[in-house]
Amino acid sequence: MNTTAPTGLLQQPRPFFMIFFVELWERFGYYGVQGILAVFFR
């Protein structure tokens, strides 16, 4: 039985990457809307 913790970036569990990409798209959308509103209200 292997009891060592995974090391390295690619050894992370799958939910880690899902959470990472959800947060990435959330930030992308937030700043995208901010940019659109800045141009719209100018």
XYZ file of N, CA and C in Angstrom:
126
model
N 0.836 -1.184 0.000
C 0.000 0.000 0.000
C 0.879 1.245 0.000
N 0.589 2.164 -0.889
C 1.353 3.401 -0.998
C 0.708 4.465 -0.110
N 1.443 4.937 0.886
C 0.884 5.920 1.823
C 1.489 7.303 1.667
N 2.335 7.502 0.662
C 2.941 8.819 0.480
C 1.956 9.751 -0.201
N 2.031 11.006 0.160
C 1.161 12.016 -0.443
C 1.661 12.329 -1.847
N 0.751 12.590 -2.783
C 1.182 12.938 -4.136
C 1.935 14.262 -4.141
N 2.988 14.323 -4.931
C 3.772 15.552 -5.036
C 3.753 16.034 -6.470
N 3.903 17.314 -6.660
C 3.904 17.886 -7.993
C 2.532 18.402 -8.379
N 2.510 19.293 -9.341
C 1.267 19.935 -9.757
C 0.305 18.956 -10.416
N 0.802 18.067 -11.249
C -0.074 17.163 -11.992
C -0.539 15.971 -11.166
N -0.111 15.875 -9.937
C -0.527 14.781 -9.063
C -1.731 15.161 -8.206
N -2.348 16.296 -8.491
C -3.498 16.760 -7.717
C -4.737 15.941 -8.078
N -5.696 15.826 -7.154
C -6.950 15.136 -7.472
C -7.767 15.912 -8.504
N -8.653 15.216 -9.204
C -9.456 15.842 -10.262
C -10.269 17.054 -9.801
N -10.930 17.012 -8.635
C -11.722 18.186 -8.228
C -10.892 19.457 -8.095
N -9.604 19.325 -7.812
C -8.742 20.502 -7.723
C -8.732 21.258 -9.043
N -8.586 20.553 -10.150
C -8.543 21.205 -11.454
C -9.903 21.780 -11.830
N -10.987 21.105 -11.451
C -12.323 21.624 -11.733
C -12.542 22.941 -10.994
N -12.180 22.977 -9.724
C -12.325 24.209 -8.946
C -11.444 25.303 -9.528
N -10.230 24.965 -9.928
C -9.318 25.947 -10.512
C -9.912 26.573 -11.767
N -10.443 25.759 -12.671
C -10.982 26.293 -13.919
C -12.291 27.042 -13.710
N -13.104 26.630 -12.735
C -14.322 27.382 -12.417
C -13.950 28.772 -11.921
N -12.970 28.853 -11.038
C -12.525 30.152 -10.530
C -11.898 30.990 -11.643
N -11.151 30.335 -12.531
C -10.535 31.052 -13.647
C -11.588 31.692 -14.534
N -12.631 30.952 -14.914
C -13.682 31.495 -15.768
C -14.515 32.535 -15.040
N -14.682 32.369 -13.717
C -15.430 33.353 -12.941
C -14.694 34.690 -12.950
N -13.387 34.666 -12.771
C -12.583 35.901 -12.812
C -12.595 36.490 -14.221
N -12.481 35.643 -15.232
C -12.506 36.107 -16.621
C -13.820 36.822 -16.915
N -14.928 36.243 -16.496
C -16.233 36.860 -16.712
C -16.390 38.151 -15.941
N -15.919 38.177 -14.704
C -16.042 39.377 -13.871
C -15.292 40.546 -14.495
N -14.036 40.336 -14.857
C -13.259 41.425 -15.435
C -13.724 41.752 -16.848
N -14.257 40.784 -17.561
C -14.823 41.062 -18.877
C -16.024 41.980 -18.781
N -16.918 41.707 -17.835
C -18.094 42.564 -17.636
C -17.659 43.940 -17.159
N -16.659 44.012 -16.295
C -16.160 45.313 -15.846
C -15.640 46.131 -17.024
N -14.918 45.486 -17.924
C -14.398 46.193 -19.090
C -15.506 46.662 -20.014
N -16.506 45.826 -20.222
C -17.632 46.202 -21.082
C -18.400 47.364 -20.471
N -18.645 47.312 -19.161
C -19.367 48.400 -18.501
C -18.563 49.691 -18.507
N -17.250 49.608 -18.379
C -16.416 50.807 -18.421
C -16.532 51.486 -19.780
N -16.566 50.712 -20.845
C -16.713 51.282 -22.186
C -18.136 51.797 -22.384
N -19.118 51.061 -21.882
C -20.516 51.425 -22.064
C -20.861 52.721 -21.341
N -20.362 52.901 -20.128
C -20.700 54.083 -19.333
C -19.766 55.260 -19.567
N -18.826 55.128 -20.456
C -17.892 56.219 -20.735
C -18.588 57.381 -21.369
